[in-house]
């Protein structure tokens, strides 16, 4: 590896030897400085949904750059930015009527936190400052979004004091936590009755990603919405990872009957991963309260026309290619192959698949693995030419696959072949 002047995220300097110098990328593959090819089954960081070197997206960015490469959102607007806002509102439907732009998923969550608190401030409910999140959620790396993150909270202690006013709820993961769905529903009811007077909002990943693809049960979500309406609590969905057909539908919440969030946070695949872009969609309930005076949120590149043009082209490609069906069909294929793998290797204790959001849960001697163990597994697979995402939470640990949607069936087979070899070696080492 070349001498590195960069401090990399979530990586100590002593571990920099694991870094790969990527010089080329195309479709689902990346290539290092030695010419080695890797299957990027992480899809970048879950954002390269159309893969690398998509000429339509690249050309659209270039053409927009030649026309208007930047606008100052404080005092200007642009047709491309307006088109994307209208496109997203039309796709989301429901009660959404306004859009605010960000540059990342973390910033989208920061904005959602502000919107929740500003909404209640403007309504005169200034005691409703608290925000609930799940105890194994991941919402970002800024101060607000990091505080909203329930996963690995002990690691944040050196950064304290964190943002105040957050409450961490147990995840209704009934397959693993030994509590029934009814028990979780009763807990939720009690929580709202006890805290509704001070609770301003709740931020939810419909499928917890970094915790290992843990879906929120439909009945739980429906009850949560009823309670939010009863207590005037803002329901904000973090679809940074699940949005843009990742789990099948355009937005994951559309798979839940009657679910109507107040805020919808997007990023990652929105621009196909080609440029930094995020958004927050606001319901009429929120916008009519806060839009009468200026709202304090801006970063310089918000609403950048080139980023917005990339997103428009991504949406064109996804709709034209019927990617809702494509993702569902490839998900079924992945499931069939991984179930065989699960049956072959008892060390695999669960396979969780939602669209092309895939978790392989791994245990040794019935013990949940430590993060260091799944990290080492990730490095072994990287050596074999497969890039996967290691996860570890209080509920489970293992490896995740979040491939670009353009992955071909024979490439799925290749991934499975590598995993078969890997788990075979892992079992042999354990037996030895």
Coordinates of C-alpha atoms in Angstrom, one line a residue:
X1 CA 0.0 0.0 0.0
X2 CA 1.2 3.5 -0.8
X3 CA 2.1 5.9 2.0
X4 CA -1.2 7.2 3.2
X5 CA -1.8 10.7 4.5
X6 CA -5.5 10.0 5.1
X7 CA -7.2 9.1 8.4
X8 CA -9.8 6.5 7.3
X9 CA -13.2 6.2 9.0
X10 CA -13.6 3.5 11.7
X11 CA -10.0 2.3 11.0
X12 CA -7.0 2.7 13.4
X13 CA -3.7 3.6 11.8
X14 CA -2.3 0.2 12.9
X15 CA -4.8 -1.5 10.6
X16 CA -4.1 0.6 7.5
X17 CA -2.3 -2.4 6.0
X18 CA -5.7 -3.9 5.1
X19 CA -6.5 -1.0 2.8
X20 CA -6.7 -1.7 -0.9
X21 CA -5.6 0.8 -3.5
X22 CA -8.4 0.7 -6.0
X23 CA -7.4 1.9 -9.5
X24 CA -10.3 0.7 -11.6
X25 CA -14.0 -0.2 -11.3
X26 CA -16.6 -1.5 -13.7
X27 CA -20.0 -3.1 -13.2
X28 CA -19.8 -5.1 -10.0
X29 CA -16.0 -5.4 -10.0
X30 CA -13.1 -3.3 -8.6
X31 CA -9.4 -3.8 -9.3
X32 CA -6.5 -3.0 -7.1
X33 CA -3.0 -1.6 -8.0
X34 CA -1.7 -5.1 -8.6
X35 CA -4.5 -5.8 -11.1
X36 CA -6.4 -8.2 -8.7
X37 CA -10.2 -8.3 -9.4
X38 CA -12.7 -8.3 -6.5
X39 CA -16.5 -8.9 -6.6
X40 CA -17.9 -5.9 -4.8
X41 CA -20.7 -7.6 -3.0
X42 CA -21.0 -4.6 -0.7
X43 CA -22.0 -2.4 -3.7
X44 CA -19.5 0.3 -2.6
X45 CA -21.0 1.0 0.8
X46 CA -24.5 -0.2 -0.2
X47 CA -24.8 2.8 -2.6
X48 CA -23.6 1.6 -6.1
X49 CA -26.9 0.1 -7.0
X50 CA -26.3 0.3 -10.8
X51 CA -22.7 -0.7 -10.5
X52 CA -19.6 1.1 -11.7
X53 CA -19.2 2.9 -15.0
X54 CA -22.8 3.4 -15.9
X55 CA -22.4 5.5 -19.0
X56 CA -25.9 7.0 -18.8
X57 CA -25.4 8.3 -15.3
X58 CA -21.9 9.6 -16.1
X59 CA -23.1 11.4 -19.3
X60 CA -26.0 13.0 -17.5
X61 CA -23.6 14.3 -14.8
X62 CA -21.2 15.7 -17.4
X63 CA -24.0 17.4 -19.4
X64 CA -25.4 19.0 -16.3
X65 CA -21.9 20.2 -15.3
X66 CA -21.5 21.9 -18.6
X67 CA -24.8 23.8 -18.0
X68 CA -25.1 24.6 -14.3
X69 CA -22.7 22.8 -12.0
X70 CA -23.8 24.6 -8.8
X71 CA -26.5 26.7 -7.3
X72 CA -26.6 28.6 -4.0
X73 CA -29.8 27.2 -2.5
X74 CA -30.0 30.1 -0.1
X75 CA -30.9 32.5 -2.9
X76 CA -31.3 30.4 -6.1
X77 CA -33.1 27.4 -7.5
X78 CA -32.7 25.3 -10.7
X79 CA -35.0 23.3 -13.0
X80 CA -33.0 20.1 -12.4
X81 CA -33.3 20.3 -8.6
X82 CA -37.0 21.1 -8.9
X83 CA -37.6 18.2 -11.2
X84 CA -36.0 15.8 -8.8
X85 CA -38.0 17.1 -5.9
X86 CA -41.3 16.7 -7.8
X87 CA -40.2 13.2 -9.0
X88 CA -39.6 12.0 -5.5
X89 CA -42.8 13.5 -4.2
X90 CA -44.7 11.8 -7.0
X91 CA -43.0 8.5 -6.3
X92 CA -43.6 8.6 -2.5
X93 CA -47.2 9.8 -2.8
X94 CA -49.2 9.9 0.4
X95 CA -49.0 13.1 2.4
X96 CA -45.6 14.2 1.3
X97 CA -45.5 17.7 -0.3
X98 CA -42.0 19.2 0.3
X99 CA -38.4 18.2 -0.1
X100 CA -35.2 19.4 1.6
X101 CA -31.8 18.4 0.2
X102 CA -28.7 17.1 2.0
X103 CA -25.4 15.6 1.0
X104 CA -25.5 12.3 2.9
X105 CA -27.6 10.0 4.9
X106 CA -26.0 11.3 8.1
X107 CA -27.0 14.8 7.2
X108 CA -30.5 13.7 6.3
X109 CA -30.9 12.3 9.9
X110 CA -29.5 15.5 11.3
X111 CA -32.1 17.4 9.4
X112 CA -34.9 15.1 10.6
X113 CA -33.9 15.7 14.2
X114 CA -34.1 19.4 13.6
X115 CA -37.4 19.1 11.9
X116 CA -38.9 17.1 14.7
X117 CA -37.9 19.6 17.3
X118 CA -38.8 22.7 15.3
X119 CA -42.2 21.3 14.6
X120 CA -43.1 20.9 18.2
X121 CA -41.4 24.2 19.1
X122 CA -43.6 26.1 16.6
X123 CA -46.7 24.3 17.9
X124 CA -45.9 25.4 21.4
X125 CA -45.2 21.9 22.6
X126 CA -41.7 22.7 23.8
X127 CA -41.5 19.8 26.2
X128 CA -41.7 17.3 23.3
X129 CA -37.9 17.3 22.7
X130 CA -37.2 13.6 23.1
X131 CA -36.6 11.3 20.2
X132 CA -36.8 7.5 20.3
X133 CA -34.6 5.2 18.3
X134 CA -33.8 1.4 18.4
X135 CA -30.9 0.2 20.5
X136 CA -29.2 -1.5 17.5
X137 CA -29.9 1.1 14.9
X138 CA -27.3 2.9 12.8
X139 CA -28.3 6.5 11.6
X140 CA -24.9 8.1 10.8
X141 CA -21.7 9.6 11.9
X142 CA -22.5 13.3 12.7
X143 CA -23.2 14.4 16.3
X144 CA -27.0 14.1 16.1
X145 CA -27.1 11.1 13.8
X146 CA -24.4 9.4 15.9
X147 CA -26.3 10.0 19.1
X148 CA -29.4 8.6 17.3
X149 CA -27.3 5.4 16.6
X150 CA -28.0 2.7 19.1
X151 CA -25.4 0.3 17.8
X152 CA -22.1 0.0 19.7
X153 CA -22.9 3.0 21.9
X154 CA -19.9 2.3 24.2
X155 CA -17.6 3.4 21.4
X156 CA -19.0 7.0 21.5
X157 CA -18.0 7.7 25.1
X158 CA -14.8 9.5 24.2
X159 CA -16.9 11.9 22.1
X160 CA -19.2 12.9 24.9
X161 CA -21.3 14.7 25.9
X162 CA -23.5 13.6 23.0
X163 CA -26.7 15.3 22.0
X164 CA -29.3 15.1 24.7
X165 CA -32.8 13.8 24.6
X166 CA -32.6 10.3 23.0
X167 CA -34.3 7.2 24.2
X168 CA -33.2 3.7 23.0
X169 CA -35.9 1.0 22.5
X170 CA -35.4 -2.7 22.2
X171 CA -35.6 -4.1 18.7
X172 CA -38.7 -6.3 18.2
X173 CA -36.5 -9.1 16.9
X174 CA -38.6 -12.0 18.1
X175 CA -36.5 -14.7 16.5
X176 CA -33.6 -13.9 18.6
X177 CA -34.6 -12.0 21.8
X178 CA -36.9 -14.6 23.4
X179 CA -39.8 -12.1 23.6
X180 CA -43.0 -12.5 21.7
X181 CA -44.4 -9.9 19.4
X182 CA -47.2 -9.4 21.8
X183 CA -44.7 -8.6 24.6
X184 CA -43.0 -6.0 22.3
X185 CA -46.4 -4.5 21.4
X186 CA -47.3 -4.2 25.1
X187 CA -44.0 -2.6 25.8
X188 CA -44.5 -0.1 23.0
X189 CA -47.9 0.8 24.3
X190 CA -46.5 1.3 27.8
X191 CA -43.6 3.4 26.5
X192 CA -45.9 5.8 24.7
X193 CA -48.3 6.1 27.6
X194 CA -45.3 6.9 29.9
X195 CA -43.4 9.2 27.5
X196 CA -45.9 10.5 25.0
X197 CA -46.1 13.9 26.7
X198 CA -42.3 14.5 26.1
X199 CA -41.7 12.4 23.0
X200 CA -41.3 14.5 19.9
X201 CA -40.4 11.8 17.3
X202 CA -39.2 8.4 16.6
X203 CA -36.6 7.5 13.9
X204 CA -36.8 4.0 12.5
X205 CA -34.9 2.0 9.9
X206 CA -37.7 -0.3 8.4
X207 CA -35.0 -2.9 8.1
X208 CA -32.0 -2.4 10.4
X209 CA -29.0 -2.7 8.2
X210 CA -25.8 -2.5 10.2
X211 CA -27.4 -4.7 12.9
X212 CA -27.7 -7.5 10.3
X213 CA -30.9 -7.1 8.2
X214 CA -33.5 -7.1 11.0
X215 CA -37.0 -6.1 9.7
X216 CA -39.5 -4.3 11.8
X217 CA -42.7 -6.5 11.9
X218 CA -45.7 -5.0 10.1
X219 CA -48.0 -5.3 13.1
X220 CA -45.4 -3.5 15.2
X221 CA -45.1 -0.7 12.6
X222 CA -48.9 -0.3 12.3
X223 CA -49.3 0.0 16.1
X224 CA -46.4 2.5 16.3
X225 CA -48.2 4.7 13.7
X226 CA -51.4 4.6 15.7
X227 CA -49.6 5.6 18.8
X228 CA -47.6 8.3 17.0
X229 CA -50.9 9.9 15.8
X230 CA -52.5 9.6 19.2
X231 CA -49.6 11.3 21.0
X232 CA -48.6 13.7 18.2
X233 CA -45.2 12.0 17.7
X234 CA -43.4 12.5 14.4
X235 CA -42.6 9.2 12.6
X236 CA -39.4 9.6 10.6
X237 CA -38.2 6.7 8.5
X238 CA -34.5 6.2 7.7
X239 CA -34.6 4.7 4.2
X240 CA -31.0 5.6 3.4
X241 CA -30.2 2.0 3.0
X242 CA -33.6 0.4 2.2
X243 CA -34.8 3.0 -0.4
X244 CA -34.5 2.9 -4.2
X245 CA -35.7 -0.7 -4.6
X246 CA -33.1 -2.2 -2.3
X247 CA -35.7 -4.4 -0.6
X248 CA -38.1 -4.6 -3.6
X249 CA -40.5 -1.7 -3.6
X250 CA -39.1 1.8 -4.4
X251 CA -39.3 2.7 -0.7
X252 CA -39.5 -0.1 1.9
X253 CA -42.4 1.5 3.8
X254 CA -44.6 1.0 0.8
X255 CA -44.6 -2.7 1.6
X256 CA -46.4 -2.0 4.9
X257 CA -50.2 -1.6 4.6
X258 CA -51.3 1.9 5.5
X259 CA -48.0 3.1 6.8
X260 CA -47.7 6.9 6.3
X261 CA -44.5 8.4 7.7
X262 CA -44.1 12.1 8.4
X263 CA -40.5 12.3 7.3
X264 CA -38.6 10.1 4.8
X265 CA -34.8 10.2 4.8
X266 CA -32.9 9.1 1.7
X267 CA -29.4 9.0 0.3
X268 CA -26.9 6.2 -0.7
X269 CA -28.4 4.8 -3.9
X270 CA -30.3 8.0 -4.7
X271 CA -27.5 9.2 -7.0
X272 CA -26.5 5.6 -7.9
X273 CA -23.5 6.3 -5.6
X274 CA -21.9 8.6 -8.2
X275 CA -22.2 11.8 -6.3
X276 CA -23.0 12.9 -2.7
X277 CA -26.8 13.4 -2.4
X278 CA -29.5 13.0 0.2
X279 CA -33.0 14.3 0.8
X280 CA -35.7 14.5 3.4
X281 CA -39.3 14.4 2.3
X282 CA -41.7 16.2 4.5
X283 CA -45.4 15.5 5.0
X284 CA -48.0 18.4 4.9
X285 CA -48.3 17.9 8.6
X286 CA -44.7 19.1 9.1
X287 CA -44.4 21.6 6.3
X288 CA -47.5 23.7 7.1
X289 CA -46.1 24.2 10.6
X290 CA -42.5 25.1 9.8
X291 CA -42.6 26.8 6.4
X292 CA -43.8 30.2 7.6
X293 CA -40.3 31.3 8.7
X294 CA -36.8 30.5 7.6
X295 CA -35.4 27.1 8.6
X296 CA -31.8 26.9 9.9
X297 CA -30.3 24.2 7.7
X298 CA -27.8 24.5 4.9
X299 CA -24.6 23.0 3.7
X300 CA -22.9 24.4 0.6
X301 CA -23.6 21.6 -1.9
X302 CA -27.2 20.9 -0.9
X303 CA -29.4 20.5 -4.0
X304 CA -26.4 20.5 -6.4
X305 CA -27.8 20.2 -9.9
X306 CA -25.2 17.6 -11.0
X307 CA -26.1 15.4 -8.1
X308 CA -29.8 15.9 -8.8
X309 CA -29.3 15.1 -12.5
X310 CA -27.5 11.8 -11.5
X311 CA -30.5 10.9 -9.3
X312 CA -33.0 11.7 -12.1
X313 CA -31.1 9.4 -14.5
X314 CA -30.9 6.7 -11.9
X315 CA -34.7 6.8 -11.4
X316 CA -35.1 6.7 -15.2
X317 CA -33.0 3.6 -15.4
X318 CA -34.7 1.9 -12.5
X319 CA -38.2 2.5 -13.8
X320 CA -37.4 1.6 -17.4
X321 CA -35.6 -1.6 -16.3
X322 CA -38.5 -2.6 -14.0
X323 CA -36.0 -3.0 -11.2
X324 CA -38.7 -3.7 -8.6
X325 CA -39.2 -7.1 -10.3
X326 CA -35.5 -7.5 -11.1
X327 CA -34.6 -7.1 -7.4
X328 CA -37.3 -9.5 -6.3
X329 CA -36.3 -12.2 -8.8
X330 CA -32.6 -12.0 -7.9
X331 CA -33.5 -12.0 -4.2
X332 CA -35.4 -15.3 -4.7
X333 CA -32.3 -16.7 -6.5
X334 CA -30.0 -15.6 -3.8
X335 CA -32.3 -17.2 -1.2
X336 CA -32.4 -20.5 -2.9
X337 CA -28.6 -20.7 -3.1
X338 CA -27.9 -19.4 0.4
X339 CA -30.5 -21.8 2.0
X340 CA -28.5 -24.7 0.5
X341 CA -25.3 -23.2 2.0
X342 CA -27.1 -22.9 5.4
X343 CA -28.1 -26.6 5.3
X344 CA -24.5 -27.5 4.4
X345 CA -22.8 -25.6 7.2
X346 CA -24.3 -25.6 10.7
X347 CA -22.1 -22.7 11.6
X348 CA -24.5 -20.6 9.6
X349 CA -27.5 -20.1 12.0
X350 CA -29.7 -17.8 9.9
X351 CA -30.1 -16.3 6.5
X352 CA -32.1 -13.1 6.4
X353 CA -33.0 -11.7 3.0
X354 CA -35.0 -8.6 2.1
X355 CA -34.6 -7.9 -1.6
X356 CA -30.9 -7.6 -2.2
X357 CA -30.2 -6.8 1.5
X358 CA -28.7 -10.1 2.8
X359 CA -27.3 -11.2 6.1
X360 CA -25.5 -14.5 6.8
X361 CA -25.6 -15.0 10.6
X362 CA -22.7 -17.1 11.9
X363 CA -22.1 -18.7 15.3
X364 CA -19.3 -20.9 16.8
X365 CA -20.3 -23.4 19.5
X366 CA -23.7 -21.6 19.7
X367 CA -21.9 -18.3 20.7
X368 CA -22.5 -15.0 18.8
X369 CA -19.2 -13.9 17.3
X370 CA -17.3 -10.9 18.4
X371 CA -16.9 -8.1 15.8
X372 CA -13.1 -8.9 15.6
X373 CA -14.0 -12.4 14.5
X374 CA -16.4 -11.4 11.7
X375 CA -13.8 -8.7 10.7
X376 CA -11.2 -11.4 10.2
X377 CA -13.7 -13.4 8.1
X378 CA -14.2 -10.4 5.9
X379 CA -10.5 -10.1 5.4
X380 CA -10.2 -13.8 4.4
X381 CA -13.0 -13.3 1.9
X382 CA -11.3 -10.2 0.6
X383 CA -8.2 -12.2 0.0
X384 CA -10.4 -14.6 -2.1
X385 CA -11.6 -11.7 -4.2
X386 CA -15.0 -11.1 -2.5
X387 CA -15.9 -7.9 -0.7
X388 CA -18.6 -8.3 2.0
X389 CA -19.7 -6.3 5.0
X390 CA -19.1 -7.6 8.6
X391 CA -21.8 -6.9 11.1
X392 CA -22.1 -7.4 14.9
X393 CA -24.9 -6.4 17.3
X394 CA -26.3 -7.5 20.6
X395 CA -28.6 -9.8 18.5
X396 CA -26.4 -11.4 16.0
X397 CA -23.2 -11.3 14.0
X398 CA -22.0 -12.3 10.6
X399 CA -21.5 -11.1 7.0
X400 CA -23.7 -9.0 4.8
X401 CA -24.1 -8.9 1.0
X402 CA -25.6 -5.8 -0.6
X403 CA -24.7 -6.2 -4.3
X404 CA -25.5 -3.8 -7.2
X405 CA -28.8 -4.6 -8.8
X406 CA -27.1 -5.4 -12.1
X407 CA -25.5 -8.5 -10.7
X408 CA -26.0 -11.5 -13.1
X409 CA -27.1 -14.9 -12.0
X410 CA -23.8 -16.5 -12.9
X411 CA -22.1 -13.9 -10.7
X412 CA -24.4 -14.9 -7.8
X413 CA -23.2 -18.4 -8.4
X414 CA -19.6 -17.3 -8.3
X415 CA -20.2 -15.6 -4.9
X416 CA -21.8 -18.8 -3.6
X417 CA -18.8 -20.8 -4.8
X418 CA -16.4 -18.5 -2.9
X419 CA -18.6 -18.8 0.2
X420 CA -18.7 -22.6 0.0
X421 CA -14.9 -22.7 -0.1
X422 CA -14.6 -20.2 2.7
X423 CA -17.1 -22.0 5.1
X424 CA -15.6 -25.4 4.2
X425 CA -12.1 -24.1 5.3
X426 CA -13.6 -22.5 8.4
X427 CA -15.3 -25.7 9.5
X428 CA -12.1 -27.7 8.8
X429 CA -10.1 -25.3 10.9
X430 CA -12.6 -25.6 13.7
X431 CA -12.5 -29.4 13.5
X432 CA -8.8 -29.3 13.6

